[in-house]
Structures are given as structure tokens and as C-alpha cells.
mmCIF file of C-alpha atoms in Angstrom:
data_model
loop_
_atom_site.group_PDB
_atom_site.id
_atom_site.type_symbol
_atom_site.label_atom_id
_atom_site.label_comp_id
_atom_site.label_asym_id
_atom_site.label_seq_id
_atom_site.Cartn_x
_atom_site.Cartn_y
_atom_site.Cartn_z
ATOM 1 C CA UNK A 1 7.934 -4.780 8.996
ATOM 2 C CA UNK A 2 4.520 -3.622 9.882
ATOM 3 C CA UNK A 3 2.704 -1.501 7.426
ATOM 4 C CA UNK A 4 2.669 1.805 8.144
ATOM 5 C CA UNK A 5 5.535 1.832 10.304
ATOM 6 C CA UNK A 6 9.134 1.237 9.451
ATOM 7 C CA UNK A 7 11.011 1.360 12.942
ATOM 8 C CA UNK A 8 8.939 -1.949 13.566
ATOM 9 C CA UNK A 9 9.871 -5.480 12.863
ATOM 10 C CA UNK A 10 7.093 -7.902 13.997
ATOM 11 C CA UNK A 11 9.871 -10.010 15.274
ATOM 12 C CA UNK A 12 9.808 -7.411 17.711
ATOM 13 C CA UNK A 13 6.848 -7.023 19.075
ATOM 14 C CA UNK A 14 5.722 -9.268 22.156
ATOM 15 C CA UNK A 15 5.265 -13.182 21.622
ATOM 16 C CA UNK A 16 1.411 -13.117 22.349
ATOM 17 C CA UNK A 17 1.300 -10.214 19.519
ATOM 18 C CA UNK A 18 3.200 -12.111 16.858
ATOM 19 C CA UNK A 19 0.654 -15.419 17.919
ATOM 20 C CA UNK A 20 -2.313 -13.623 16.333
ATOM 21 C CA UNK A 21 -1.285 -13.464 12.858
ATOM 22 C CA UNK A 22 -0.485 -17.109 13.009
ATOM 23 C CA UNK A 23 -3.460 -18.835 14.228
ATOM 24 C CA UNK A 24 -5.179 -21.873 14.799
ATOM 25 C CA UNK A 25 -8.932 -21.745 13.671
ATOM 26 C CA UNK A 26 -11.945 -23.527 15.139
ATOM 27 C CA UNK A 27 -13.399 -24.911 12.166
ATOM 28 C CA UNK A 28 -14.370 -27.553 10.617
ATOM 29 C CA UNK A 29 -12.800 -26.144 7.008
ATOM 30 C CA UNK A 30 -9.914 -23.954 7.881
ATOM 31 C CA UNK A 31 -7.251 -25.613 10.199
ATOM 32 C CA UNK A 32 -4.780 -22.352 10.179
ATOM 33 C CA UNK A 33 -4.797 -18.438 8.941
ATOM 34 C CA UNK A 34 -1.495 -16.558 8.657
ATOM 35 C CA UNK A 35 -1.487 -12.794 7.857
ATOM 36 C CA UNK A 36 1.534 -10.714 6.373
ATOM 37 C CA UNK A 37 1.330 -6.751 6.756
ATOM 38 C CA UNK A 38 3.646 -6.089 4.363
ATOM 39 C CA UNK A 39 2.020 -7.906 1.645
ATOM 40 C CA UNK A 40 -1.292 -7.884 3.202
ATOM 41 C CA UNK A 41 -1.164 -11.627 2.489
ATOM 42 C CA UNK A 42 -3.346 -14.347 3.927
ATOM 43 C CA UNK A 43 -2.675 -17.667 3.793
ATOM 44 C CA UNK A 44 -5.192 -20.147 5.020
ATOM 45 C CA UNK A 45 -4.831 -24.007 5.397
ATOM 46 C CA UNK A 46 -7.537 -26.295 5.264
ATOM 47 C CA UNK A 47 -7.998 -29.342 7.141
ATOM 48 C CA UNK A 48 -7.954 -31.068 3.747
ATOM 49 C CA UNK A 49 -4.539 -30.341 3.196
ATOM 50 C CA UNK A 50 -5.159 -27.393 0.533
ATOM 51 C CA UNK A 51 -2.809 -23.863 1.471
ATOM 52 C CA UNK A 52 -3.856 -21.016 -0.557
ATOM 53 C CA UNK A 53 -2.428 -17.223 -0.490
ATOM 54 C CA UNK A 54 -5.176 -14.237 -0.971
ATOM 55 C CA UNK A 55 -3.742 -11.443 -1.957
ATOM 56 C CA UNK A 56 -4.142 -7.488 -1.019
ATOM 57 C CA UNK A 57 -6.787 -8.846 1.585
ATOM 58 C CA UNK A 58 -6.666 -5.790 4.282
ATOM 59 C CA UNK A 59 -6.063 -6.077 7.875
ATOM 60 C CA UNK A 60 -9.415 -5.377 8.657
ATOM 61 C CA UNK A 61 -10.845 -8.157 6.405
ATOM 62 C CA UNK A 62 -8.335 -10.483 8.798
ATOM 63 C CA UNK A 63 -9.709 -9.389 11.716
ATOM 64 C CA UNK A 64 -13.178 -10.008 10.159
ATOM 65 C CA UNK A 65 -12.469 -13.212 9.613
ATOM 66 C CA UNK A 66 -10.906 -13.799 13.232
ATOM 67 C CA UNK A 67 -13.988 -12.492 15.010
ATOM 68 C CA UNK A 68 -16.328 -13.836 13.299
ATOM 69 C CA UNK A 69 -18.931 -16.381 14.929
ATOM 70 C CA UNK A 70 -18.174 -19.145 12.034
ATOM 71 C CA UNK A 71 -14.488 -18.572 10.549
ATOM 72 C CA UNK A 72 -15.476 -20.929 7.571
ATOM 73 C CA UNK A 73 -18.738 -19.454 6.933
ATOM 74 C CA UNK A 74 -16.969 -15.566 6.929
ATOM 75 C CA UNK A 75 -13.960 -16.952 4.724
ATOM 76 C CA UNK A 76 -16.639 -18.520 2.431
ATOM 77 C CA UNK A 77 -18.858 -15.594 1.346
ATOM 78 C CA UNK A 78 -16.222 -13.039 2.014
ATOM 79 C CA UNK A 79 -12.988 -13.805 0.917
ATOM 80 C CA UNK A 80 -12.939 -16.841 -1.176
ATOM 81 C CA UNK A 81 -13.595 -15.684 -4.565
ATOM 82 C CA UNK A 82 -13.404 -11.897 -3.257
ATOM 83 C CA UNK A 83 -9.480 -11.721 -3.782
ATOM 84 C CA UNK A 84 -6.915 -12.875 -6.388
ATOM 85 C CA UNK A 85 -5.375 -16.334 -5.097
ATOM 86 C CA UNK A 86 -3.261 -19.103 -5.774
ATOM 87 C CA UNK A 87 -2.897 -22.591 -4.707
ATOM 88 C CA UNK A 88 0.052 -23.381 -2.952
ATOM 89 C CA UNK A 89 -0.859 -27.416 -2.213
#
């Protein structure tokens, strides 16, 4: 469901909507960022292989990060050691 709002599943929402919390990223670090409301969970996956989950990273800190003119340079000095993590491979 998304937070805030418990008549909506994001299963529900349009295609193109759903697409941007599961997104392809233009650098030459990250290869994919995935955002949960719920959990306000982002998972990132590097071109190296490495998935990691930050955890209680807001929505605006996503969007941040998906606007930004270097993704790897933003997730770098922003969120990398800025939230609690764990190494998933």
C-alpha cells in the first residue's frame, strides 16, 4: 500500500506509475533502484553485482536520488553511509 493512504495498492495504480519505483539508472555504479513506501525501503543494485537495502530512506531522498545530474555521485555522499543497510549479495 502507499504510505499515507490505505484504499491504495500500488498494484493499482497505472503501469507507467508503478515503473518509477523500479528503475533502471544511468550510471556507471548503480545498475537499478527500487523503492518501497511502506517500508520506505531502497534497494539499489550495482553493476558489480552487490544489492543492498537502506532503510527508513524517505521518498523525497528517492526522488533526490532520481533527479539528480549523477545518480552515483548523489547515492555516494547522500545515502551510502547516511542510512542503516544491509547487504543482500
Amino acid at each position: 500500500r502507499l504510505r499515507g493512504n490505505d484504499d491504495i495498492e500500488l498494484e493499482d495504480l497505472p503501469e507507467d506509475v508503478q515503473d518509477a519505483f523500479d528503475q533502471d539508472v544511468e550510471s556507471s555504479n548503480l545498475e537499478n533502484v527500487q523503492y518501497n513506501f511502506d517500508e520506505e525501503l531502497l534497494q539499489v543494485r550495482f553493476h558489480s553485482g552487490g544489492i543492498y537495502n537502506y532503510y527508513g530512506v524517505p521518498l523525497a531522498e528517492y526522488d533526490e536520488l532520481m533527479t539528480a545530474p549523477s545518480a552515483g555521485k548523489y547515492f555516494y555522499h547522500n545515502i551510502r553511509m547516511g542510512y542503516r543497510y544491509e547487504m543482500l549479495r
